CSV table of C-alpha atoms in Angstrom, one decimal:
chain,number,residue,atom,x,y,z
A,1,MET,CA,130.5,79.0,151.4
A,2,ILE,CA,127.7,76.4,151.4
A,3,GLY,CA,125.2,79.1,150.4
A,4,ILE,CA,127.2,80.0,147.3
A,5,ARG,CA,127.6,76.3,146.4
A,6,LYS,CA,123.9,75.7,146.8
A,7,SER,CA,123.0,78.8,144.8
A,8,PHE,CA,125.4,77.8,142.1
A,9,ALA,CA,123.9,74.3,142.0
A,10,TYR,CA,120.4,75.8,141.7
A,11,PHE,CA,121.6,78.1,138.9
A,12,CYS,CA,123.1,75.1,137.0
A,13,LEU,CA,119.9,73.1,137.4
A,14,PHE,CA,117.8,76.1,136.2
A,15,PHE,CA,120.2,76.6,133.2
A,16,ALA,CA,120.1,73.0,132.3
A,17,THR,CA,116.3,72.9,132.5
A,18,VAL,CA,116.0,75.9,130.2
A,19,ALA,CA,118.7,74.8,127.8
A,20,CYS,CA,117.1,71.3,127.5
A,21,ALA,CA,113.5,72.6,127.3
A,22,ASP,CA,111.2,70.2,125.4
A,23,ASP,CA,111.8,70.9,121.7
A,24,PRO,CA,109.0,69.5,119.7
A,25,PRO,CA,109.9,66.4,117.7
A,26,PHE,CA,111.1,67.0,114.2
A,27,GLU,CA,108.3,65.9,112.0
A,28,ASP,CA,109.1,64.9,108.4
A,29,GLU,CA,106.9,62.8,106.2
A,30,LEU,CA,109.6,61.8,103.8
A,31,LEU,CA,112.0,60.7,106.6
A,32,ASP,CA,109.2,58.8,108.3
A,33,ARG,CA,109.0,56.7,105.2
A,34,PHE,CA,112.6,55.6,105.7
A,35,VAL,CA,111.9,54.2,109.2
A,36,GLY,CA,112.0,50.5,109.4
A,37,GLU,CA,114.2,47.5,108.4
A,38,TRP,CA,115.4,47.2,104.8
A,39,VAL,CA,117.4,45.0,102.6
A,40,MET,CA,119.7,46.8,100.2
A,41,ARG,CA,120.9,45.2,97.0
A,42,GLY,CA,122.8,46.6,94.1
A,43,THR,CA,126.3,47.7,93.0
A,44,ILE,CA,128.8,49.7,95.1
A,45,ALA,CA,132.3,50.4,93.6
A,46,GLY,CA,131.7,47.8,90.9
A,47,GLU,CA,130.8,45.1,93.4
A,48,GLU,CA,127.4,43.4,93.9
A,49,ILE,CA,126.3,43.9,97.5
A,50,THR,CA,123.6,42.9,100.0
A,51,HIS,CA,123.3,45.0,103.1
A,52,ASP,CA,120.8,45.2,106.0
A,53,LEU,CA,119.7,48.6,107.1
A,54,LYS,CA,117.6,49.7,110.1
A,55,ALA,CA,116.3,53.2,110.4
A,56,SER,CA,114.7,54.8,113.5
A,57,TRP,CA,114.2,58.2,115.1
A,58,VAL,CA,116.7,59.0,117.9
A,59,LEU,CA,117.6,61.8,120.3
A,60,GLY,CA,114.1,63.0,121.1
A,61,HIS,CA,112.9,62.4,117.5
A,62,GLN,CA,115.3,65.1,116.2
A,63,TYR,CA,117.4,62.8,114.0
A,64,LEU,CA,116.8,59.8,111.8
A,65,ARG,CA,119.5,57.3,112.4
A,66,PHE,CA,120.2,54.4,110.1
A,67,ASP,CA,122.7,51.5,110.7
A,68,GLU,CA,123.9,49.8,107.6
A,69,LEU,CA,125.7,46.4,107.8
A,70,SER,CA,127.1,44.3,105.0
A,71,ARG,CA,126.2,40.6,104.9
A,72,LYS,CA,129.6,39.9,103.5
A,73,THR,CA,132.3,39.5,106.1
A,74,LYS,CA,136.0,40.1,106.3
A,75,THR,CA,138.4,37.3,106.9
A,76,SER,CA,138.6,38.5,110.5
A,77,GLY,CA,134.9,37.8,110.8
A,78,GLY,CA,133.7,41.4,111.0
A,79,PRO,CA,131.4,43.0,108.5
A,80,ALA,CA,132.9,44.1,105.1
A,81,TYR,CA,131.1,47.4,105.6
A,82,GLU,CA,129.3,49.1,108.4
A,83,ALA,CA,127.9,52.6,108.8
A,84,THR,CA,125.9,54.7,111.2
A,85,VAL,CA,124.2,57.7,109.6
A,86,PHE,CA,122.3,60.7,111.1
A,87,ILE,CA,119.9,62.8,109.1
A,88,GLY,CA,118.3,65.9,110.7
A,89,TRP,CA,117.0,69.4,109.8
A,90,ASP,CA,119.3,72.4,109.9
A,91,LYS,CA,116.9,75.2,110.8
A,92,PRO,CA,119.3,78.1,109.9
A,93,SER,CA,120.0,76.9,106.3
A,94,GLY,CA,116.5,75.3,105.8
A,95,ARG,CA,118.1,72.0,104.6
A,96,TYR,CA,118.5,68.5,105.6
A,97,VAL,CA,121.9,67.7,107.1
A,98,CYS,CA,123.6,64.3,107.2
A,99,LEU,CA,126.6,63.0,109.2
A,100,TRP,CA,127.9,59.7,107.8
A,101,LEU,CA,130.2,57.5,109.9
A,102,ASP,CA,131.6,54.3,108.5
A,103,LEU,CA,134.5,51.8,108.4
A,104,THR,CA,136.5,53.8,105.9
A,105,GLY,CA,138.9,55.2,108.4
A,106,GLY,CA,137.3,58.2,110.2
A,107,GLY,CA,136.6,60.2,107.1
A,108,GLY,CA,133.2,61.1,108.5
A,109,LEU,CA,134.9,63.3,111.1
A,110,ALA,CA,137.4,64.9,108.7
A,111,ASN,CA,136.9,67.5,106.0
A,112,ASP,CA,133.4,68.0,104.6
A,113,VAL,CA,131.9,66.3,107.6
A,114,PHE,CA,128.3,67.2,106.7
A,115,GLY,CA,126.3,66.7,103.6
A,116,TYR,CA,123.3,69.0,102.9
A,117,ALA,CA,120.1,68.4,100.9
A,118,GLU,CA,117.3,70.7,99.9
A,119,ARG,CA,113.7,69.7,100.9
A,120,ASP,CA,112.1,67.8,98.1
A,121,GLU,CA,108.8,65.9,97.7
A,122,ASP,CA,110.3,62.4,97.1
A,123,LYS,CA,114.1,62.6,97.5
A,124,PHE,CA,117.0,63.7,99.5
A,125,ALA,CA,120.0,64.8,97.3
A,126,PHE,CA,122.9,65.3,99.7
A,127,VAL,CA,126.0,67.0,98.5
A,128,TRP,CA,129.4,66.7,100.3
A,129,GLY,CA,132.3,68.9,99.4
A,130,GLU,CA,132.7,71.6,96.8
A,131,GLY,CA,134.9,72.5,93.9
A,132,SER,CA,136.8,69.7,92.2
A,133,GLU,CA,135.9,66.9,94.7
A,134,THR,CA,132.2,66.5,95.4
A,135,TRP,CA,130.0,63.6,96.3
A,136,HIS,CA,126.3,63.4,95.6
A,137,THR,CA,124.3,60.9,97.6
A,138,THR,CA,120.6,60.7,96.6
A,139,PHE,CA,117.8,58.7,98.2
A,140,TYR,CA,114.7,58.5,95.9
A,141,TYR,CA,111.4,57.3,97.5
A,142,GLU,CA,109.2,55.2,95.2
A,143,PRO,CA,105.6,55.4,96.7
A,144,GLU,CA,104.1,52.8,94.3
A,145,THR,CA,106.3,50.1,95.9
A,146,ASP,CA,107.2,51.7,99.2
A,147,SER,CA,110.8,51.3,98.4
A,148,TRP,CA,113.9,53.5,97.9
A,149,ARG,CA,116.5,53.9,95.2
A,150,TRP,CA,119.9,55.2,96.3
A,151,THR,CA,122.6,56.5,94.0
A,152,MET,CA,126.1,57.8,94.9
A,153,ASP,CA,128.3,59.7,92.4
A,154,GLY,CA,131.7,61.2,92.8
A,155,GLN,CA,133.2,64.1,91.0
A,156,LYS,CA,137.0,64.5,90.8
A,157,ASP,CA,138.6,67.1,88.6
A,158,GLY,CA,135.3,67.8,86.8
A,159,ALA,CA,134.5,64.2,85.8
A,160,TRP,CA,131.5,62.5,87.3
A,161,ARG,CA,131.7,58.8,88.1
A,162,PRO,CA,128.9,56.5,89.3
A,163,PHE,CA,129.8,54.9,92.6
A,164,ALA,CA,126.7,53.1,93.9
A,165,ARG,CA,123.4,52.1,92.5
A,166,VAL,CA,121.2,50.2,95.0
A,167,ALA,CA,117.6,49.5,95.9
A,168,LEU,CA,116.1,49.2,99.3
A,169,THR,CA,113.1,47.0,100.0
A,170,ARG,CA,111.4,46.5,103.3
A,171,LYS,CA,112.7,43.5,105.1
A,172,GLN,CA,109.2,42.3,105.9
A,173,ALA,CA,108.3,42.3,102.2
A,174,GLU,CA,111.7,40.6,101.5
A,175,ASN,CA,110.9,37.8,103.9
A,176,LEU,CA,107.5,37.2,102.3
A,177,ASN,CA,109.2,36.7,98.9
A,178,GLU,CA,111.8,34.2,100.2
């Protein structure tokens, strides 16, 4: 009995080692430009906002993670908005894939959980949903200023509506201007 357990343990260790073999880090020049600390200013849902955003590579350099936090607080003291977002590369489809988790009530784990974007030279244009309800979230990199523009538009029953128009500047540059 001990021999079977020991053999099974070795099998599990071997399988885990093979399954977790070193995958090379995901290299992406455009996503690398997103790494860092940012100040986000603009309009979301008709309201002027200022958020802080921090982006870094995680999980063996396979995903870019960014954490977004509103400077505005709720009466309870917590942030008015908070999100954790993961962007990676979906090899089978040859597209970026995005998982967006935020304070809006678990919607990130419901229908249309992933947004997809084609590879592009200076932007990610993610699409969530299909048919009559679709969201487009596009990040545009501006190399002249090392900054990003970010737009969000929603479609419902064939009509497109702007939802967000924001700009991201590096926090370091922001601090120099204050």
